[in-house]
Amino acid sequence: MSASERPVPLIYVLNGPNLNLLGKREPEIYGYQTLADIEASCVARAGNLGLEIAFHQSNHEGALVDLIQGAREDGAGIIINPAAYTHTSVAILDALLTFSGPIIELHLSNVHRREAFRGHSYVSKAATGVICGLGAQGYLLSLDAMAAQINAAA
Ligand code: CA2
């Protein structure tokens, strides 16, 4: 079913490399919640907002490109934490530039307080907005912002 035919807008929530380790390593930077915890809270928030989510994580750049291309078929919006690919991937940028709906770039940490290389994002060039530094709460804030973007466009 295409995005416009879906009764409930489908939002892709995409997560890049190493985010499968959340809650298991470096909690002082990335927090104590696991990615499964975050997915569960996103499903609950999306339900309250009248959205559905397709939540994915991959350690592979091409797999993330495939997911973004999939979102072109049935997705109303994309929330993406590209992790390290934020700072390196023209392929992910190019895929996002083909998507016509709202895109929110998300980071758990405040990338601007960290190493200088984290201050540059290829993905920001395609993003409607960027949320960073608020930990797992950023996922829920991204869903709130996505709902507002979609309602404003309706
Ligand atoms: O702050 C973020 O969300 C980042 O996207 C996380 C990336 C980092 O490369 C970006 O600069 C900022 C790293 C994700 C690594 O995730 C881990 C989770 C647990 C333990 C170790 C790494």
XYZ file of C-alpha atoms and ligand atoms in Angstrom:
176
model
C 0.000 0.000 0.000
C 1.419 3.403 -0.902
C 1.908 6.101 1.748
C -1.150 8.057 0.557
C -3.389 4.932 0.647
C -2.489 4.023 4.227
C -5.180 4.954 6.804
C -2.473 5.426 9.470
C 0.773 7.178 8.404
C 3.800 4.875 8.578
C 7.009 6.399 9.977
C 10.330 4.679 9.422
C 12.612 4.882 12.478
C 16.078 3.916 11.266
C 19.152 3.267 13.379
C 22.722 2.942 12.173
C 25.783 0.982 13.194
C 26.462 -0.110 16.771
C 23.161 1.196 18.100
C 22.254 -2.460 18.718
C 24.722 -2.154 21.636
C 22.715 0.531 23.424
C 22.381 -0.100 27.134
C 25.158 -2.684 27.005
C 28.265 -0.468 26.523
C 29.190 3.188 27.253
C 25.992 4.052 29.193
C 27.642 7.297 30.365
C 27.428 8.549 26.752
C 24.400 6.758 25.310
C 22.287 5.909 28.361
C 20.979 2.721 29.948
C 18.023 1.995 27.681
C 18.449 -0.773 25.140
C 17.318 -0.328 21.556
C 14.458 -2.742 22.322
C 13.405 -0.455 25.219
C 13.483 2.527 22.864
C 11.496 0.666 20.206
C 8.810 -0.231 22.773
C 8.489 3.387 23.926
C 8.342 4.554 20.295
C 5.542 2.077 19.496
C 3.556 3.379 22.484
C 4.125 7.061 21.595
C 3.321 6.466 17.925
C 0.023 4.830 18.901
C -0.913 7.894 20.974
C -0.051 10.148 18.022
C -2.025 8.136 15.464
C 1.102 6.886 13.706
C 2.556 3.482 12.931
C 6.274 2.845 12.964
C 8.644 0.552 11.132
C 11.661 0.367 13.476
C 14.968 -0.960 12.089
C 18.659 -1.082 12.940
C 21.508 -2.055 10.641
C 25.282 -2.036 10.849
C 25.471 -1.853 7.035
C 25.365 1.295 4.926
C 23.728 -0.383 1.902
C 21.048 -1.957 4.076
C 20.160 1.503 5.402
C 20.002 2.806 1.816
C 17.628 -0.087 0.978
C 15.412 0.798 3.949
C 15.281 4.455 2.887
C 14.319 3.382 -0.641
C 11.631 1.181 0.927
C 10.275 4.226 2.745
C 9.710 5.854 -0.661
C 7.038 3.189 -1.271
C 4.956 3.353 1.886
C 6.535 5.796 4.351
C 5.063 9.158 5.351
C 8.235 10.219 7.179
C 11.689 9.104 8.255
C 13.356 9.480 11.640
C 16.995 8.463 11.373
C 19.887 8.111 13.766
C 22.557 7.302 11.175
C 25.201 6.883 13.940
C 28.741 7.038 12.505
C 27.385 7.168 8.928
C 26.132 10.654 9.802
C 29.668 11.902 9.337
C 30.717 9.818 6.322
C 27.864 8.683 4.098
C 27.061 10.431 0.845
C 25.113 7.266 -0.111
C 22.690 7.747 2.788
C 22.425 11.473 2.003
C 21.628 10.730 -1.655
C 18.975 8.161 -0.672
C 17.358 10.616 1.761
C 17.312 13.330 -0.903
C 14.989 11.091 -2.983
C 12.420 10.956 -0.161
C 9.695 13.590 -0.381
C 8.279 13.508 3.181
C 9.671 14.980 6.407
C 13.014 13.647 7.657
C 14.215 14.076 11.231
C 17.885 13.435 12.019
C 18.359 12.263 15.575
C 21.340 11.753 17.871
C 21.337 10.563 21.451
C 24.419 12.572 22.348
C 25.091 16.257 21.721
C 27.416 15.738 18.758
C 28.530 19.393 18.985
C 30.056 18.873 22.442
C 32.150 15.943 21.295
C 35.043 15.421 18.856
C 35.141 17.962 16.021
C 34.459 15.324 13.339
C 31.043 14.658 14.882
C 30.064 18.277 14.256
C 29.691 17.678 10.536
C 26.676 15.762 9.211
C 26.061 14.826 5.587
C 22.540 13.798 6.594
C 21.609 17.283 7.824
C 21.594 18.452 4.204
C 18.461 16.307 3.682
C 16.878 16.722 7.124
C 13.772 18.753 7.866
C 15.043 19.085 11.437
C 17.691 17.755 13.798
C 17.384 16.680 17.451
C 20.489 15.832 19.489
C 21.742 15.569 23.048
C 18.532 14.506 24.764
C 19.194 10.793 24.964
C 16.407 8.310 24.349
C 13.843 11.060 24.922
C 14.948 12.399 21.524
C 13.159 9.495 19.839
C 9.856 10.464 21.453
C 10.388 14.159 20.686
C 11.133 13.192 17.078
C 7.816 11.350 16.869
C 5.997 14.382 18.322
C 7.689 16.619 15.749
C 6.919 14.148 12.960
C 3.219 14.096 13.881
C 3.168 17.911 13.779
C 4.900 17.945 10.391
C 2.456 15.426 8.925
C -0.612 17.140 10.372
C 0.579 20.518 9.059
C 0.943 19.049 5.558
C -2.503 17.336 5.603
O 24.742 10.339 19.567
C 24.361 9.586 18.677
O 23.234 9.109 18.635
C 25.351 9.154 17.594
O 24.630 9.069 16.346
C 25.865 7.804 18.014
C 26.966 7.269 17.103
C 28.057 8.310 16.890
O 28.984 7.831 15.930
C 27.491 9.632 16.417
O 28.550 10.560 16.298
C 26.469 10.160 17.395
C 27.600 6.017 17.703
C 26.629 4.935 18.037
C 27.356 3.881 18.800
O 26.449 3.273 19.688
C 26.949 2.618 20.733
C 26.036 2.198 21.673
C 26.472 1.550 22.792
C 27.819 1.289 22.973
C 28.720 1.708 22.031
C 28.280 2.373 20.900
